[in-house]
Short mmCIF file of C-alpha atoms and ligand atoms in Angstrom, two decimals:
data_model
loop_
_atom_site.label_atom_id
_atom_site.label_comp_id
_atom_site.label_asym_id
_atom_site.label_seq_id
_atom_site.Cartn_x
_atom_site.Cartn_y
_atom_site.Cartn_z
CA MET A 11 -8.82 17.76 -26.88
CA ASN A 12 -5.52 16.75 -28.41
CA VAL A 13 -1.32 16.73 -26.52
CA SER A 14 -0.94 19.94 -26.49
CA GLY A 15 -4.30 20.06 -24.55
CA VAL A 16 -3.98 17.68 -22.23
CA LYS A 17 -0.75 19.18 -21.48
CA SER A 18 -2.08 23.03 -20.75
CA LEU A 19 -4.60 20.68 -18.65
CA LEU A 20 -2.07 19.00 -16.43
CA ASN A 21 -0.53 22.36 -15.60
CA LYS A 22 -3.76 23.63 -13.12
CA SER A 23 -3.79 23.72 -9.96
CA SER A 24 -6.04 22.08 -9.10
CA PHE A 25 -8.72 19.40 -10.51
CA THR A 26 -12.26 18.16 -10.88
CA LYS A 27 -13.27 14.89 -11.00
CA SER A 28 -14.51 14.89 -14.76
CA ASP A 29 -10.67 16.33 -15.31
CA LEU A 30 -9.58 14.14 -13.78
CA ILE A 31 -12.34 11.36 -15.26
CA TYR A 32 -10.46 12.78 -18.79
CA LEU A 33 -7.34 12.34 -17.76
CA LEU A 34 -7.36 8.48 -16.41
CA SER A 35 -9.02 6.75 -20.15
CA LEU A 36 -5.80 8.93 -21.64
CA THR A 37 -4.69 6.75 -24.52
CA GLY A 38 -1.66 7.04 -26.81
CA ASP A 39 0.25 10.47 -26.81
CA ALA A 40 -1.61 12.23 -24.78
CA LYS A 41 -1.37 9.83 -21.59
CA THR A 42 2.31 9.69 -22.20
CA ALA A 43 2.28 13.39 -21.35
CA LEU A 44 0.90 12.16 -18.15
CA PHE A 45 3.18 9.93 -16.71
CA GLU A 46 6.28 12.25 -18.60
CA LYS A 47 4.84 15.52 -16.05
CA ALA A 48 4.54 12.82 -13.57
CA ALA A 49 8.67 12.16 -13.35
CA GLU A 50 8.36 15.74 -13.54
CA VAL A 51 6.74 16.45 -10.75
CA LYS A 52 8.46 13.09 -8.78
CA GLU A 53 12.05 14.73 -9.33
CA GLN A 54 11.67 17.87 -8.59
CA TYR A 55 9.58 17.34 -5.43
CA VAL A 56 11.16 14.23 -3.79
CA GLY A 57 13.79 13.59 -6.22
CA ARG A 58 14.61 10.13 -7.98
CA LYS A 59 15.07 8.19 -5.60
CA VAL A 60 13.70 5.33 -4.48
CA TYR A 61 12.81 4.20 -0.77
CA PHE A 62 13.16 0.60 1.15
CA ARG A 63 11.10 -0.42 3.20
CA GLY A 64 11.56 -4.35 3.86
CA LEU A 65 8.02 -6.56 4.47
CA ILE A 66 7.55 -8.03 7.00
CA GLU A 67 4.49 -10.67 6.21
CA LEU A 68 3.57 -11.51 10.09
CA SER A 69 0.82 -13.95 9.92
CA ASN A 70 -2.05 -14.88 7.71
CA ILE A 71 -4.57 -14.87 10.65
CA CYS A 72 -7.61 -12.86 10.11
CA ARG A 73 -10.90 -11.98 12.29
CA LYS A 74 -12.38 -10.48 8.94
CA ASN A 75 -14.07 -11.96 5.79
CA CYS A 76 -12.70 -9.09 3.13
CA LEU A 77 -14.12 -10.75 -0.17
CA TYR A 78 -11.76 -10.07 -2.92
CA CYS A 79 -8.77 -11.21 -0.03
CA GLY A 80 -7.11 -15.23 0.11
CA ILE A 81 -6.90 -14.46 2.88
CA ARG A 82 -9.80 -14.32 4.22
CA SER A 83 -11.66 -16.20 7.62
CA GLY A 84 -14.31 -18.04 5.49
CA ASN A 85 -11.00 -19.17 2.99
CA SER A 86 -10.31 -22.77 4.64
CA LYS A 87 -8.48 -23.89 2.00
CA VAL A 88 -5.10 -21.92 3.50
CA SER A 89 -3.55 -22.82 5.65
CA ARG A 90 -2.05 -20.56 8.95
CA TYR A 91 0.82 -19.97 10.05
CA ASN A 92 1.84 -16.81 12.28
CA LEU A 93 5.77 -16.23 12.83
CA ASP A 94 7.60 -16.18 16.33
CA ASP A 95 9.10 -13.05 17.48
CA GLU A 96 12.46 -14.62 16.91
CA GLU A 97 11.87 -14.59 13.28
CA VAL A 98 10.80 -11.59 13.47
CA VAL A 99 13.82 -9.74 14.94
CA GLU A 100 16.22 -11.91 12.85
CA THR A 101 14.38 -10.79 9.11
CA ALA A 102 14.26 -7.76 11.18
CA LYS A 103 17.80 -7.36 11.53
CA PHE A 104 17.98 -8.37 8.00
CA ALA A 105 16.50 -5.84 7.21
CA TRP A 106 18.71 -2.95 9.30
CA GLN A 107 21.95 -4.73 7.49
CA SER A 108 21.05 -4.40 4.22
CA LYS A 109 20.47 -0.64 4.70
CA TYR A 110 17.36 -0.31 3.80
CA ALA A 111 16.53 1.53 6.63
CA SER A 112 12.72 1.12 7.09
CA LEU A 113 10.11 -1.78 7.82
CA ALA A 114 6.83 -2.54 7.14
CA ILE A 115 5.59 -5.01 9.23
CA GLN A 116 1.36 -6.53 7.63
CA THR A 117 -0.98 -9.05 8.89
CA GLY A 118 -4.18 -10.15 8.96
CA GLU A 119 -6.46 -8.85 11.61
CA LEU A 120 -6.68 -9.58 14.52
CA ASN A 121 -7.42 -7.09 17.80
CA SER A 122 -7.36 -9.58 21.06
CA ASN A 123 -5.12 -8.06 24.30
CA ASP A 124 -2.41 -11.24 23.60
CA PHE A 125 -2.68 -9.95 20.22
CA ILE A 126 -2.09 -5.51 20.76
CA GLU A 127 0.50 -7.46 23.80
CA ARG A 128 3.05 -8.93 21.12
CA ILE A 129 3.37 -6.04 18.93
CA ASN A 130 4.40 -3.62 21.77
CA ASN A 131 6.52 -6.44 22.41
CA LEU A 132 8.06 -6.80 19.25
CA LEU A 133 8.50 -3.41 18.67
CA ASP A 134 10.82 -3.36 21.64
CA LYS A 135 12.75 -6.14 20.47
CA ILE A 136 12.51 -4.65 17.52
CA ASN A 137 14.26 -1.24 18.19
CA LYS A 138 16.51 -3.07 20.50
CA ALA A 139 17.77 -5.47 18.18
CA THR A 140 17.94 -2.16 14.99
CA ASN A 141 19.75 0.38 17.04
CA ASN A 142 16.42 1.64 16.86
CA GLU A 143 17.34 3.20 13.43
CA LEU A 144 14.32 1.39 11.23
CA GLY A 145 11.98 3.40 9.98
CA ILE A 146 8.74 0.64 11.38
CA THR A 147 5.62 1.30 9.60
CA LEU A 148 2.47 -0.99 10.42
CA SER A 149 -0.39 -1.88 8.76
CA LEU A 150 -2.60 -4.42 10.87
CA GLY A 151 -5.57 -3.29 10.90
CA GLU A 152 -8.52 -1.88 12.53
CA GLN A 153 -7.63 -1.00 15.81
CA THR A 154 -9.07 1.16 18.75
CA GLU A 155 -7.13 4.46 19.45
CA GLU A 156 -5.75 3.90 21.92
CA THR A 157 -3.89 0.69 20.61
CA TYR A 158 -2.33 2.88 17.72
CA GLN A 159 -1.26 5.14 20.24
CA GLU A 160 0.59 2.81 22.69
CA TRP A 161 1.89 1.29 19.21
CA PHE A 162 3.11 4.53 18.17
CA ASP A 163 4.39 5.14 21.99
CA LYS A 164 6.46 1.90 21.40
CA GLY A 165 8.35 3.67 18.27
CA ALA A 166 5.83 3.53 15.58
CA ILE A 167 5.89 6.16 12.85
CA ARG A 168 3.82 5.39 9.61
CA TYR A 169 0.73 3.19 9.09
CA LEU A 170 -0.97 1.91 6.08
CA LEU A 171 -4.71 1.27 6.08
CA ARG A 172 -6.24 1.90 2.91
CA ILE A 173 -10.20 3.01 2.61
CA GLU A 174 -10.34 0.10 -0.36
CA SER A 175 -12.89 1.94 -2.49
CA SER A 176 -13.34 5.85 -0.79
CA ASN A 177 -17.36 4.93 -2.50
CA LYS A 178 -19.73 3.85 0.88
CA ASP A 179 -21.69 2.07 -1.70
CA LEU A 180 -19.06 0.24 -3.63
CA TYR A 181 -17.00 -0.36 -0.17
CA HIS A 182 -19.65 -2.34 1.02
CA LYS A 183 -19.88 -4.24 -2.09
CA ILE A 184 -16.74 -6.04 -1.21
CA HIS A 185 -16.92 -6.39 2.67
CA PRO A 186 -19.33 -8.52 4.28
CA ASN A 187 -22.20 -6.87 5.37
CA ASN A 188 -21.62 -6.66 8.64
CA LEU A 189 -19.96 -4.37 11.76
CA LEU A 190 -17.17 -5.64 11.76
CA HIS A 191 -16.28 -4.59 7.98
CA ASP A 192 -17.72 -0.61 8.11
CA TYR A 193 -16.69 1.69 6.08
CA ASP A 194 -16.98 4.44 8.90
CA THR A 195 -15.56 2.42 10.96
CA ARG A 196 -12.70 2.01 8.95
CA LEU A 197 -12.62 6.29 7.95
CA ASN A 198 -12.86 6.75 11.43
CA CYS A 199 -9.32 5.00 12.86
CA LEU A 200 -7.71 7.04 9.51
CA LYS A 201 -8.91 9.75 11.94
CA SER A 202 -7.28 7.84 14.91
CA LEU A 203 -3.81 7.65 13.29
CA GLN A 204 -4.35 11.03 12.56
CA ARG A 205 -4.48 12.52 15.62
CA ILE A 206 -2.18 10.53 17.18
CA GLY A 207 0.91 12.00 14.95
CA TYR A 208 1.52 8.85 13.06
CA GLN A 209 2.58 9.38 9.43
CA VAL A 210 -1.10 7.86 7.16
CA GLY A 211 -1.20 5.63 3.80
CA SER A 212 -3.69 5.08 2.02
CA GLY A 213 -5.07 3.80 -1.41
CA VAL A 214 -7.55 1.57 -2.56
CA MET A 215 -7.84 -1.05 -4.97
CA ILE A 216 -7.82 -0.47 -9.13
CA GLY A 217 -10.00 -2.79 -11.14
CA LEU A 218 -12.70 -3.95 -8.28
CA PRO A 219 -15.69 -5.86 -10.05
CA PHE A 220 -18.87 -3.39 -10.27
CA GLN A 221 -15.84 0.16 -9.86
CA THR A 222 -16.01 2.94 -12.83
CA LEU A 223 -13.60 5.50 -13.57
CA GLU A 224 -15.89 8.96 -11.61
CA HIS A 225 -15.64 6.21 -8.69
CA LEU A 226 -11.63 6.02 -8.95
CA ALA A 227 -11.27 10.35 -9.47
CA GLU A 228 -13.99 10.46 -6.14
CA ASP A 229 -10.33 8.08 -4.83
CA LEU A 230 -8.07 10.46 -5.70
CA LEU A 231 -10.11 13.58 -4.46
CA TRP A 232 -10.50 11.28 -1.24
CA MET A 233 -6.78 10.72 -0.67
CA GLN A 234 -6.46 14.84 -1.37
CA GLU A 235 -8.75 15.96 0.89
CA PHE A 236 -7.73 13.64 3.46
CA ASP A 237 -4.47 14.91 3.11
CA ILE A 238 -2.63 11.24 3.21
CA ASP A 239 1.14 11.08 3.43
CA MET A 240 1.56 8.51 1.71
CA VAL A 241 -0.52 5.86 -0.67
CA GLY A 242 -0.70 2.34 -1.05
CA MET A 243 -2.92 1.16 -3.60
CA GLY A 244 -1.99 -1.13 -7.08
CA PRO A 245 -4.53 -3.04 -9.08
CA TYR A 246 -7.10 -5.48 -7.77
CA VAL A 247 -6.13 -9.55 -8.80
CA GLU A 248 -8.42 -11.70 -8.05
CA HIS A 249 -8.80 -14.96 -6.00
CA PRO A 250 -9.90 -17.78 -6.65
CA ASP A 251 -11.23 -18.76 -3.40
CA THR A 252 -13.19 -15.76 -2.25
CA PRO A 253 -16.93 -14.89 -3.34
CA LEU A 254 -15.71 -12.11 -5.91
CA PHE A 255 -13.96 -14.19 -7.44
CA GLU A 256 -17.50 -14.97 -9.04
CA TYR A 257 -17.20 -11.09 -10.99
CA SER A 258 -14.26 -12.22 -12.66
CA ASN A 259 -15.58 -12.05 -16.11
CA THR A 260 -16.94 -8.67 -15.44
CA LEU A 261 -13.44 -7.51 -14.93
CA LEU A 262 -10.70 -5.28 -17.47
CA PRO A 263 -8.54 -6.78 -18.46
CA LEU A 264 -4.89 -8.11 -16.15
CA GLN A 265 -3.01 -5.67 -18.67
CA GLU A 266 -5.66 -2.43 -18.29
CA ARG A 267 -6.00 -2.33 -14.54
CA LEU A 268 -2.42 -2.41 -14.42
CA ASP A 269 -2.43 0.67 -17.00
CA LEU A 270 -5.14 2.24 -15.10
CA SER A 271 -3.29 1.91 -11.42
CA LEU A 272 -0.24 3.91 -13.49
CA LYS A 273 -2.58 6.21 -13.95
CA MET A 274 -3.18 6.82 -10.76
CA TYR A 275 -0.20 6.78 -10.04
CA ALA A 276 1.24 9.82 -12.03
CA LEU A 277 -2.26 11.12 -11.13
CA LEU A 278 -1.26 10.91 -7.87
CA ARG A 279 2.14 12.57 -8.02
CA ILE A 280 0.41 15.76 -9.91
CA LEU A 281 -2.14 16.09 -7.06
CA MET A 282 -0.23 14.83 -4.29
CA LYS A 283 3.11 15.86 -4.91
CA ASP A 284 5.05 15.35 -2.29
CA ILE A 285 3.79 12.65 -0.65
CA ASN A 286 4.91 8.96 -0.72
CA ILE A 287 3.83 6.63 -3.82
CA ALA A 288 4.55 2.83 -3.14
CA ALA A 289 4.82 0.34 -5.89
CA PRO A 290 2.92 -2.90 -4.52
CA THR A 291 3.50 -6.03 -5.05
CA ALA A 292 0.41 -6.75 -6.82
CA LEU A 293 1.61 -4.91 -10.03
CA GLN A 294 3.89 -7.41 -10.24
CA ALA A 295 1.79 -10.04 -10.13
CA ILE A 296 0.52 -8.47 -13.63
CA ASP A 297 3.56 -7.44 -15.64
CA PRO A 298 7.99 -9.02 -14.07
CA LEU A 299 8.41 -4.64 -14.77
CA GLY A 300 4.88 -3.23 -12.74
CA ARG A 301 6.74 -1.41 -10.11
CA GLU A 302 9.91 -0.22 -12.17
CA LYS A 303 6.25 1.26 -14.62
CA ALA A 304 5.83 3.01 -11.54
CA ILE A 305 8.73 4.27 -9.82
CA LYS A 306 8.80 5.43 -13.87
CA VAL A 307 5.39 7.79 -13.37
CA GLY A 308 5.82 9.06 -9.84
CA ALA A 309 6.35 5.74 -7.10
CA ASN A 310 8.78 6.30 -5.03
CA VAL A 311 9.02 3.50 -2.50
CA ILE A 312 9.41 -0.09 -2.47
CA MET A 313 8.81 -2.86 -0.05
CA PRO A 314 10.64 -5.73 -1.11
CA ASN A 315 9.04 -9.26 0.24
CA ILE A 316 11.62 -10.65 3.65
CA THR A 317 9.38 -12.93 4.93
CA PRO A 318 10.71 -16.01 5.38
CA GLY A 319 10.86 -17.95 2.32
CA ILE A 320 8.75 -21.13 3.87
CA TYR A 321 5.49 -19.05 4.72
CA ARG A 322 5.25 -17.16 1.84
CA ASN A 323 3.35 -19.18 -0.12
CA ASN A 324 0.85 -19.34 2.70
CA TYR A 325 -0.37 -14.96 1.93
CA LYS A 326 -1.01 -14.93 -0.46
CA LEU A 327 -4.09 -12.01 -1.11
CA TYR A 328 -4.14 -12.72 -5.03
CA GLU A 329 -3.31 -14.55 -7.04
CA ASN A 330 0.77 -15.22 -9.15
CA LYS A 331 2.28 -14.30 -5.93
CA PRO A 332 5.45 -13.07 -7.12
CA CYS A 333 8.81 -13.69 -4.57
CA VAL A 334 7.07 -16.64 -2.98
CA ASP A 335 10.40 -19.00 -3.63
CA ASP A 336 12.66 -16.73 -3.60
CA ALA A 337 15.03 -16.30 -0.49
CA ALA A 338 15.14 -12.57 0.84
CA ASP A 339 18.78 -11.88 -0.33
CA ASP A 340 17.30 -12.87 -3.82
CA CYS A 341 14.64 -9.92 -3.33
CA LYS A 342 17.36 -7.55 -2.62
CA SER A 343 19.51 -7.87 -5.67
CA CYS A 344 17.51 -8.03 -8.19
CA LEU A 345 15.99 -5.29 -6.72
CA GLU A 346 18.75 -3.21 -6.94
CA ALA A 347 19.32 -4.90 -9.98
CA ARG A 348 15.78 -3.61 -11.34
CA ILE A 349 15.79 -0.04 -9.85
CA GLN A 350 19.21 1.11 -11.65
CA LEU A 351 17.25 -0.24 -15.00
CA THR A 352 14.70 2.88 -14.45
CA GLY A 353 17.23 5.27 -13.60
CA ASP A 354 16.68 6.01 -9.91
CA GLU A 355 18.92 6.21 -7.31
CA ILE A 356 18.32 3.76 -3.93
CA GLY A 357 18.01 5.47 -0.65
CA PHE A 358 20.07 3.29 1.09
CA GLY A 359 20.95 3.67 4.88
CA GLU A 360 17.44 6.72 4.70
CA GLN A 361 14.15 6.42 6.19
CA GLY A 362 13.20 7.91 3.26
CA ASN A 363 10.42 9.46 5.15
CA SER A 364 6.89 11.41 4.34
CA LYS A 365 8.05 14.73 2.66
CA HIS A 366 4.54 16.03 2.95
CA TYR A 367 4.20 15.05 6.46
CA TYR A 368 6.78 17.47 7.94
CA LYS A 369 5.90 19.90 6.54
CA LYS A 370 2.39 19.37 7.56
CA ILE A 371 4.05 19.88 11.12
CA ARG A 372 6.55 22.60 11.01
N1 LIG B 421 -5.21 -7.17 7.07
C1 LIG B 421 -4.91 -5.18 7.07
C2 LIG B 421 -3.42 -5.41 6.49
C3 LIG B 421 -2.91 -6.44 5.54
S1 LIG B 421 -4.41 -7.08 3.82
C4 LIG B 421 -5.79 -4.87 6.13
O1 LIG B 421 -6.32 -5.48 5.78
O2 LIG B 421 -5.70 -3.24 6.32
C5 LIG B 421 -3.23 -5.89 3.19
C6 LIG B 421 -4.17 -4.84 1.39
O3 LIG B 421 -4.59 -6.40 0.34
C7 LIG B 421 -5.07 -5.00 1.57
O4 LIG B 421 -5.67 -3.64 2.15
C8 LIG B 421 -5.71 -4.88 0.25
O5 LIG B 421 -6.16 -3.82 -0.46
C9 LIG B 421 -4.76 -5.16 -0.25
N2 LIG B 421 -5.51 -7.16 0.05
C10 LIG B 421 -6.45 -7.87 -0.15
N3 LIG B 421 -6.40 -8.68 -1.12
C11 LIG B 421 -6.89 -8.11 -2.26
C12 LIG B 421 -6.43 -8.67 -3.97
N4 LIG B 421 -6.76 -9.85 -4.12
N5 LIG B 421 -5.78 -7.97 -4.85
C13 LIG B 421 -5.73 -7.08 -5.40
N6 LIG B 421 -4.60 -6.67 -3.72
C14 LIG B 421 -5.66 -7.43 -2.16
FE1 LIG B 422 -7.69 -9.48 7.05
FE2 LIG B 422 -6.74 -7.75 5.65
FE3 LIG B 422 -7.70 -9.98 4.14
FE4 LIG B 422 -9.65 -8.20 5.06
S1 LIG B 422 -8.28 -7.87 2.84
S2 LIG B 422 -9.27 -10.05 4.41
S3 LIG B 422 -8.83 -8.00 6.76
S4 LIG B 422 -6.49 -9.81 5.17
#
């Protein structure tokens, strides 16, 4: 197909799996046409604005053992930490005073009563310290519907739980084979979150071992079918102390994983025009300008890491994690300059909630 053929394909109102496989394999001018179309759709439907979610990595203690993740419970090389409440509240205040307007709290997965209660208390403390003005995203793994409801009632408004891969077979290849790592459980969690009324985010890793373009095309269609409000997806970056590292020699080179991720953002923007698309930090582990490239092809959310610096080095899900030595302020000014370069504006003081979500509930 020539470039004008690709342009007319991109104007279709719905896409088949084979359309998407074809579009994911574009190169040269045809790929540029895809990126241009995504930028146009972004401008038209969500505007040229980037919203911040200050990211707090609460703890790297995890009960799970995902085969790709550097902080899996089986990795005895990790020194485990848990921020104390005061540190979290101070960090949340920093986000609020910096006009980030939104916060994302992420951890390894725990589900004890103490943990659930701790999050309840933390949400109270954060809201009190920030005048209830922060839009709070949680990314705390799989929980019961009751727990999700409690946290929602305490004021969390968004939840991010990646499906990792929408293909059940691939999901089971990258997770231990036991009930703690079950595809249907994860899917049911996502359904609970939707029922409760969260803005629900999901997503996948791109460039996993055993993953094909067909899987990625299915992932895009799954996200559309599930009707997610926001997405967090990005390149898989191998970690040496994980079982999947064994397959490193079967992977696409990192630059190609980045390129494929950019095509995924662009296609998802075209498929789901008004959702929020995050440019994850993993992009920056590959290319110092990775996140800025994502913003140019459809992403509109960035999650600056505001975890106190002394802990950051221990929250390594993957290798080459950037900014692990920076203080949070450095991240702020460096990000501002970087986003200006993309030509977009930062939505300081705006929560930047998912337009898609509000359209659904109207
Ligand atoms: N424990 C929670 C949240 C923290 S992990 C959860 O699993 O949902 C957040 C995300 O990090 C995961 O969803 C996964 O997609 C991503 N991740 C883990 N290891 C990774 C790796 N090696 N490369 C890229 N992303 C990874
Ligand atoms: Fe734990 Fe999340 Fe890492 Fe899995 S991906 S091991 S649940 S932190």
